[in-house]
GROMACS .gro file of C-alpha atoms in nm:
model
  334
    1MET     CA    1   0.016  -0.010  -0.003
    2PHE     CA    2   0.270   0.242   0.110
    3ASP     CA    3   0.639   0.307  -0.046
    4GLY     CA    4   0.723   0.456   0.271
    5PRO     CA    5   0.597   0.661   0.583
    6GLY     CA    6   0.311   0.907   0.472
    7ARG     CA    7   0.405   0.828   0.083
    8SER     CA    8   0.123   0.655  -0.131
    9ARG     CA    9   0.195   0.481  -0.459
   10PRO     CA   10   0.197   0.719  -0.737
   11VAL     CA   11  -0.062   0.541  -0.921
   12LEU     CA   12  -0.338   0.606  -0.680
   13THR     CA   13  -0.267   0.976  -0.719
   14ILE     CA   14  -0.305   0.940  -1.115
   15ASN     CA   15  -0.608   0.739  -1.077
   16ARG     CA   16  -0.766   1.015  -0.839
   17HIS     CA   17  -0.691   1.294  -1.119
   18HIS     CA   18  -0.843   1.094  -1.400
   19ALA     CA   19  -1.151   1.018  -1.195
   20SER     CA   20  -1.211   1.382  -1.106
   21GLU     CA   21  -1.151   1.480  -1.476
   22GLU     CA   22  -1.443   1.281  -1.600
   23PRO     CA   23  -1.741   1.464  -1.399
   24GLU     CA   24  -1.565   1.775  -1.484
   25LEU     CA   25  -1.553   1.668  -1.840
   26LEU     CA   26  -1.906   1.576  -1.854
   27GLY     CA   27  -2.018   1.908  -1.685
   28PHE     CA   28  -1.858   2.093  -1.953
   29VAL     CA   29  -2.009   1.901  -2.243
   30LEU     CA   30  -2.339   1.925  -2.069
   31LYS     CA   31  -2.296   2.326  -1.998
   32ARG     CA   32  -2.217   2.361  -2.376
   33ALA     CA   33  -2.509   2.168  -2.490
   34GLY     CA   34  -2.725   2.367  -2.252
   35GLU     CA   35  -2.631   2.677  -2.424
   36ALA     CA   36  -2.653   2.535  -2.778
   37ILE     CA   37  -3.015   2.463  -2.718
   38LEU     CA   38  -3.077   2.799  -2.550
   39THR     CA   39  -2.914   2.998  -2.848
   40ALA     CA   40  -3.105   2.784  -3.121
   41PHE     CA   41  -3.443   2.870  -2.919
   42LEU     CA   42  -3.354   3.231  -2.935
   43VAL     CA   43  -3.236   3.195  -3.315
   44PHE     CA   44  -3.559   3.025  -3.372
   45SER     CA   45  -3.777   3.318  -3.178
   46PHE     CA   46  -3.592   3.574  -3.400
   47VAL     CA   47  -3.644   3.408  -3.725
   48PHE     CA   48  -4.028   3.375  -3.637
   49PHE     CA   49  -4.063   3.738  -3.528
   50ALA     CA   50  -3.861   3.899  -3.792
   51MET     CA   51  -4.053   3.710  -4.105
   52ARG     CA   52  -4.358   3.850  -3.943
   53LEU     CA   53  -4.216   4.198  -3.959
   54LEU     CA   54  -4.116   4.172  -4.313
   55PRO     CA   55  -4.302   4.437  -4.548
   56GLY     CA   56  -4.601   4.320  -4.750
   57ASP     CA   57  -4.846   4.025  -4.728
   58PRO     CA   58  -4.739   3.690  -4.806
   59VAL     CA   59  -5.094   3.566  -4.871
   60VAL     CA   60  -5.140   3.866  -5.140
   61ALA     CA   61  -4.806   3.734  -5.271
   62MET     CA   62  -4.901   3.407  -5.327
   63LEU     CA   63  -5.245   3.471  -5.471
   64GLY     CA   64  -5.154   3.802  -5.694
   65ASP     CA   65  -5.281   4.140  -5.664
   66ARG     CA   66  -5.596   4.044  -5.829
   67ALA     CA   67  -5.732   3.819  -5.599
   68GLY     CA   68  -6.048   3.913  -5.425
   69ALA     CA   69  -6.087   3.987  -5.038
   70GLU     CA   70  -6.285   3.676  -4.980
   71ALA     CA   71  -6.020   3.448  -5.133
   72ILE     CA   72  -5.732   3.645  -4.960
   73GLU     CA   73  -5.939   3.577  -4.625
   74ASN     CA   74  -5.990   3.223  -4.703
   75ALA     CA   75  -5.614   3.172  -4.758
   76ARG     CA   76  -5.516   3.332  -4.460
   77ARG     CA   77  -5.756   3.136  -4.220
   78ALA     CA   78  -5.641   2.790  -4.402
   79LEU     CA   79  -5.254   2.894  -4.318
   80GLY     CA   80  -5.349   3.017  -3.975
   81LEU     CA   81  -5.235   3.368  -4.050
   82ASP     CA   82  -5.579   3.499  -3.909
   83GLN     CA   83  -5.473   3.377  -3.537
   84PRO     CA   84  -5.304   3.607  -3.286
   85LEU     CA   85  -4.913   3.652  -3.330
   86ILE     CA   86  -4.881   3.445  -2.998
   87VAL     CA   87  -5.068   3.172  -3.114
   88GLN     CA   88  -4.881   3.143  -3.453
   89TYR     CA   89  -4.549   3.147  -3.239
   90GLY     CA   90  -4.670   2.825  -3.013
   91GLN     CA   91  -4.778   2.686  -3.342
   92PHE     CA   92  -4.461   2.756  -3.468
   93LEU     CA   93  -4.246   2.616  -3.175
   94TRP     CA   94  -4.497   2.305  -3.148
   95GLY     CA   95  -4.421   2.197  -3.504
   96LEU     CA   96  -4.043   2.244  -3.429
   97LEU     CA   97  -4.057   2.003  -3.152
   98HIS     CA   98  -4.242   1.746  -3.387
   99LEU     CA   99  -3.986   1.806  -3.680
  100ASP     CA  100  -4.269   1.983  -3.878
  101LEU     CA  101  -4.173   2.310  -4.049
  102GLY     CA  102  -4.496   2.347  -4.238
  103HIS     CA  103  -4.590   2.345  -4.604
  104SER     CA  104  -4.474   2.586  -4.915
  105LEU     CA  105  -4.690   2.847  -4.949
  106VAL     CA  106  -4.593   2.844  -5.315
  107ASN     CA  107  -4.618   2.468  -5.419
  108LYS     CA  108  -4.761   2.350  -5.108
  109VAL     CA  109  -4.505   2.067  -5.056
  110ASP     CA  110  -4.363   1.977  -4.720
  111VAL     CA  111  -4.080   2.219  -4.651
  112GLY     CA  112  -3.882   1.946  -4.448
  113ALA     CA  113  -3.891   1.717  -4.724
  114THR     CA  114  -3.788   1.999  -4.976
  115MET     CA  115  -3.496   2.076  -4.733
  116ALA     CA  116  -3.379   1.733  -4.701
  117ARG     CA  117  -3.341   1.726  -5.080
  118HIS     CA  118  -3.130   2.028  -5.103
  119LEU     CA  119  -2.932   2.054  -4.795
  120PRO     CA  120  -2.700   1.758  -4.886
  121TYR     CA  121  -2.587   1.943  -5.186
  122THR     CA  122  -2.460   2.231  -4.944
  123ILE     CA  123  -2.331   2.009  -4.682
  124MET     CA  124  -2.103   1.805  -4.925
  125LEU     CA  125  -2.007   2.136  -5.077
  126THR     CA  126  -1.909   2.284  -4.719
  127ILE     CA  127  -1.732   1.967  -4.625
  128ALA     CA  128  -1.512   1.924  -4.950
  129SER     CA  129  -1.438   2.307  -4.976
  130THR     CA  130  -1.325   2.290  -4.610
  131LEU     CA  131  -1.118   2.007  -4.648
  132ILE     CA  132  -0.943   2.156  -4.956
  133GLY     CA  133  -0.906   2.495  -4.753
  134ILE     CA  134  -0.720   2.332  -4.502
  135ILE     CA  135  -0.493   2.128  -4.704
  136VAL     CA  136  -0.417   2.471  -4.907
  137GLY     CA  137  -0.370   2.681  -4.610
  138LEU     CA  138  -0.248   2.486  -4.284
  139PRO     CA  139   0.086   2.349  -4.417
  140PRO     CA  140   0.230   2.699  -4.593
  141GLY     CA  141   0.130   2.887  -4.263
  142VAL     CA  142   0.293   2.643  -4.047
  143TRP     CA  143   0.583   2.657  -4.282
  144GLY     CA  144   0.612   3.024  -4.299
  145ALA     CA  145   0.574   3.082  -3.924
  146LEU     CA  146   0.857   2.814  -3.841
  147LYS     CA  147   1.075   2.970  -4.107
  148PRO     CA  148   0.969   3.336  -4.111
  149GLY     CA  149   1.141   3.562  -4.372
  150GLY     CA  150   1.228   3.294  -4.603
  151GLY     CA  151   1.136   3.253  -4.961
  152ALA     CA  152   0.878   3.014  -4.888
  153ASP     CA  153   0.701   3.255  -4.642
  154HIS     CA  154   0.718   3.555  -4.865
  155SER     CA  155   0.553   3.356  -5.159
  156SER     CA  156   0.300   3.228  -4.905
  157ARG     CA  157   0.214   3.565  -4.806
  158LEU     CA  158   0.174   3.715  -5.119
  159VAL     CA  159  -0.030   3.445  -5.276
  160SER     CA  160  -0.245   3.473  -4.993
  161LEU     CA  161  -0.294   3.833  -5.013
  162PHE     CA  162  -0.361   3.838  -5.359
  163GLY     CA  163  -0.601   3.519  -5.330
  164SER     CA  164  -0.795   3.667  -5.050
  165ALA     CA  165  -0.879   3.964  -5.290
  166LEU     CA  166  -1.061   3.757  -5.536
  167PRO     CA  167  -1.442   3.742  -5.530
  168ASP     CA  168  -1.566   3.374  -5.532
  169PHE     CA  169  -1.801   3.395  -5.820
  170TYR     CA  170  -1.551   3.521  -6.044
  171VAL     CA  171  -1.296   3.260  -5.968
  172GLY     CA  172  -1.597   3.024  -6.012
  173LEU     CA  173  -1.687   3.141  -6.373
  174VAL     CA  174  -1.334   3.143  -6.479
  175LEU     CA  175  -1.263   2.803  -6.378
  176LEU     CA  176  -1.606   2.696  -6.516
  177VAL     CA  177  -1.501   2.855  -6.870
  178ILE     CA  178  -1.163   2.665  -6.863
  179PHE     CA  179  -1.226   2.314  -6.705
  180GLY     CA  180  -1.569   2.298  -6.824
  181LEU     CA  181  -1.631   2.484  -7.154
  182ARG     CA  182  -1.278   2.447  -7.291
  183LEU     CA  183  -1.146   2.153  -7.172
  184HIS     CA  184  -1.451   1.973  -7.102
  185TRP     CA  185  -1.273   1.786  -6.786
  186PHE     CA  186  -1.612   1.863  -6.577
  187PRO     CA  187  -1.969   1.897  -6.642
  188LEU     CA  188  -2.081   2.279  -6.696
  189LEU     CA  189  -2.362   2.298  -6.466
  190GLY     CA  190  -2.592   2.110  -6.211
  191GLY     CA  191  -2.541   1.893  -5.912
  192GLY     CA  192  -2.550   1.531  -6.070
  193LYS     CA  193  -2.799   1.292  -5.949
  194THR     CA  194  -2.670   1.257  -5.587
  195PRO     CA  195  -2.491   1.512  -5.371
  196PHE     CA  196  -2.181   1.286  -5.396
  197ASP     CA  197  -2.129   1.313  -5.736
  198LEU     CA  198  -1.758   1.458  -5.759
  199ARG     CA  199  -1.776   1.535  -6.124
  200TYR     CA  200  -2.033   1.806  -6.028
  201LEU     CA  201  -1.886   1.879  -5.686
  202ALA     CA  202  -1.510   1.917  -5.782
  203LEU     CA  203  -1.517   2.283  -5.908
  204PRO     CA  204  -1.733   2.453  -5.687
  205ALA     CA  205  -1.541   2.281  -5.415
  206ILE     CA  206  -1.205   2.387  -5.553
  207THR     CA  207  -1.325   2.748  -5.587
  208LEU     CA  208  -1.456   2.786  -5.227
  209GLY     CA  209  -1.180   2.583  -5.077
  210VAL     CA  210  -0.878   2.755  -5.261
  211LEU     CA  211  -1.015   3.087  -5.175
  212LYS     CA  212  -1.079   2.995  -4.798
  213GLY     CA  213  -0.734   2.812  -4.791
  214PHE     CA  214  -0.553   3.166  -4.906
  215GLY     CA  215  -0.714   3.335  -4.608
  216LEU     CA  216  -0.621   3.039  -4.370
  217ILE     CA  217  -0.239   3.083  -4.444
  218ARG     CA  218  -0.216   3.438  -4.330
  219PHE     CA  219  -0.401   3.328  -3.990
  220THR     CA  220  -0.222   3.026  -3.939
  221ARG     CA  221   0.115   3.199  -3.979
  222THR     CA  222  -0.013   3.433  -3.733
  223ALA     CA  223  -0.141   3.174  -3.493
  224VAL     CA  224   0.189   2.967  -3.509
  225LEU     CA  225   0.416   3.278  -3.478
  226ASP     CA  226   0.241   3.382  -3.148
  227ALA     CA  227   0.253   3.036  -2.997
  228SER     CA  228   0.599   3.054  -3.079
  229GLY     CA  229   0.674   3.353  -2.866
  230ARG     CA  230   0.517   3.222  -2.565
  231ASP     CA  231   0.709   3.139  -2.218
  232PHE     CA  232   0.632   2.762  -2.223
  233VAL     CA  233   0.797   2.732  -2.577
  234ARG     CA  234   1.111   2.898  -2.473
  235THR     CA  235   1.106   2.650  -2.123
  236ALA     CA  236   1.021   2.327  -2.334
  237ARG     CA  237   1.357   2.445  -2.542
  238SER     CA  238   1.568   2.498  -2.260
  239LEU     CA  239   1.489   2.155  -2.098
  240GLY     CA  240   1.656   2.000  -2.417
  241LEU     CA  241   1.350   1.868  -2.578
  242SER     CA  242   1.397   1.802  -2.936
  243GLU     CA  243   1.276   2.059  -3.206
  244ARG     CA  244   1.014   1.819  -3.330
  245THR     CA  245   0.856   1.788  -2.973
  246VAL     CA  246   0.862   2.145  -2.930
  247VAL     CA  247   0.700   2.204  -3.244
  248TRP     CA  248   0.411   1.987  -3.258
  249LYS     CA  249   0.320   1.910  -2.880
  250HIS     CA  250   0.376   2.287  -2.760
  251ILE     CA  251   0.359   2.531  -3.054
  252PHE     CA  252   0.093   2.367  -3.299
  253ARG     CA  253  -0.115   2.230  -3.037
  254ASN     CA  254  -0.176   2.580  -2.880
  255ALA     CA  255  -0.193   2.762  -3.229
  256MET     CA  256  -0.475   2.494  -3.307
  257ILE     CA  257  -0.727   2.679  -3.075
  258PRO     CA  258  -0.739   2.995  -3.302
  259ILE     CA  259  -0.706   2.795  -3.614
  260THR     CA  260  -1.005   2.586  -3.514
  261THR     CA  261  -1.204   2.912  -3.461
  262GLN     CA  262  -1.121   3.035  -3.760
  263ILE     CA  263  -1.207   2.721  -3.968
  264SER     CA  264  -1.523   2.662  -3.787
  265LEU     CA  265  -1.623   3.040  -3.883
  266SER     CA  266  -1.530   2.942  -4.246
  267ILE     CA  267  -1.798   2.650  -4.219
  268ILE     CA  268  -2.040   2.874  -4.104
  269ALA     CA  269  -1.983   3.136  -4.353
  270THR     CA  270  -1.982   2.857  -4.631
  271LEU     CA  271  -2.337   2.721  -4.472
  272GLY     CA  272  -2.499   3.052  -4.525
  273GLY     CA  273  -2.277   3.196  -4.789
  274THR     CA  274  -2.300   2.974  -5.091
  275ILE     CA  275  -2.571   3.145  -5.291
  276ALA     CA  276  -2.302   3.295  -5.539
  277ILE     CA  277  -2.130   2.930  -5.587
  278GLU     CA  278  -2.465   2.750  -5.607
  279LEU     CA  279  -2.611   3.021  -5.888
  280VAL     CA  280  -2.271   3.001  -6.091
  281PHE     CA  281  -2.275   2.645  -6.106
  282ASN     CA  282  -2.653   2.568  -6.093
  283ARG     CA  283  -2.597   2.354  -5.792
  284PRO     CA  284  -2.941   2.258  -5.622
  285GLY     CA  285  -2.826   2.362  -5.242
  286VAL     CA  286  -2.983   2.563  -4.990
  287GLY     CA  287  -2.866   2.870  -5.108
  288GLN     CA  288  -3.044   2.849  -5.463
  289LEU     CA  289  -3.333   2.719  -5.277
  290LEU     CA  290  -3.356   3.029  -5.079
  291VAL     CA  291  -3.305   3.278  -5.352
  292GLY     CA  292  -3.611   3.128  -5.522
  293ALA     CA  293  -3.809   3.129  -5.204
  294ILE     CA  294  -3.722   3.501  -5.141
  295THR     CA  295  -3.819   3.594  -5.509
  296SER     CA  296  -4.141   3.433  -5.484
  297ARG     CA  297  -4.208   3.533  -5.124
  298ASP     CA  298  -4.232   3.189  -4.986
  299TYR     CA  299  -4.207   3.286  -4.614
  300THR     CA  300  -4.280   2.942  -4.492
  301LEU     CA  301  -3.983   2.796  -4.704
  302ILE     CA  302  -3.756   3.090  -4.607
  303GLN     CA  303  -3.852   3.046  -4.229
  304GLY     CA  304  -3.791   2.662  -4.279
  305GLY     CA  305  -3.462   2.712  -4.458
  306LEU     CA  306  -3.314   2.974  -4.202
  307VAL     CA  307  -3.404   2.748  -3.913
  308ILE     CA  308  -3.224   2.417  -4.045
  309LEU     CA  309  -2.922   2.654  -4.155
  310SER     CA  310  -2.919   2.812  -3.785
  311VAL     CA  311  -2.924   2.435  -3.652
  312LEU     CA  312  -2.620   2.331  -3.824
  313VAL     CA  313  -2.451   2.703  -3.707
  314VAL     CA  314  -2.509   2.610  -3.357
  315ALA     CA  315  -2.380   2.249  -3.406
  316VAL     CA  316  -2.084   2.374  -3.548
  317ASN     CA  317  -2.020   2.608  -3.290
  318LEU     CA  318  -2.089   2.314  -3.026
  319ALA     CA  319  -1.841   2.088  -3.184
  320THR     CA  320  -1.606   2.374  -3.200
  321ASP     CA  321  -1.636   2.418  -2.824
  322LEU     CA  322  -1.545   2.035  -2.764
  323LEU     CA  323  -1.255   2.077  -2.980
  324TYR     CA  324  -1.087   2.307  -2.766
  325VAL     CA  325  -1.074   2.059  -2.496
  326VAL     CA  326  -0.893   1.824  -2.712
  327PHE     CA  327  -0.586   2.079  -2.809
  328ASP     CA  328  -0.618   2.235  -2.444
  329PRO     CA  329  -0.783   2.065  -2.137
  330ARG     CA  330  -0.759   2.374  -1.963
  331VAL     CA  331  -1.042   2.525  -2.161
  332ARG     CA  332  -1.308   2.305  -1.958
  333THR     CA  333  -1.210   2.513  -1.632
  334ASN     CA  334  -1.200   2.835  -1.768
   0.00000   0.00000   0.00000
């Protein structure tokens, strides 16, 4: 039981330490999950009331200006728009609890089913472009920070500065003309039979991914340089640790927290900002769907699309918070 008077075996101390970490980690996860649920509720409420504050009558937009007063009133009653706002709000929340987003005002189809058809195209584009962005941006940024002032560092910074200034729709059009129209390497337009069709996914994913990667180069370089100048890095080197250990265990791991934040923001921007790319490549994603819904003033479809995108954004933020713990366990106690 004891190695000597008053001294217990080290293994007992380690076991207690690990045992105390488990409820602490569970509490951290539950706290973040609760915050995510509250955030989602607030966003849903904002979406609902914002849609009701938009100018114009959605029923008139649906039926046309020539519709009679009786037809408009019947349509409002059928859609539940004649109910008090608080009643409509309660019905909206009740529908969300039952995964019911309502029906389109224009074509009467189920909004949830419509989103289920279009959302995978946007998600696949987001995943593919994010992976390409990480591949393009992370290695040059790390290398430039570890070898500052070198030729590779100057080249990567110049490319990053130039690439970040290019609009994505312009780059998409150029790639479409070169690789689709001239070389015939990829189909010109469309999303393919499934969201996983790489022939249709490649060009829009490369367009978004490369441009995001250019921005990530600068951010990664800054984060790694900042971590390299910390006291714990100088201490690690003074203890005689190998440069490989110092770089990967101390510098890169600490730099990954701000880098992870930047990547998560990039994912969120892609989820809600693929409209231009989806229009350029005629990809049937959520962005193109919402543009059509806004044009036709189909506020139920707009509302459902915003709710789904909000859920994805909250999920990305929650996953980012949990990744922080992987890179730095101290986060859970802060």
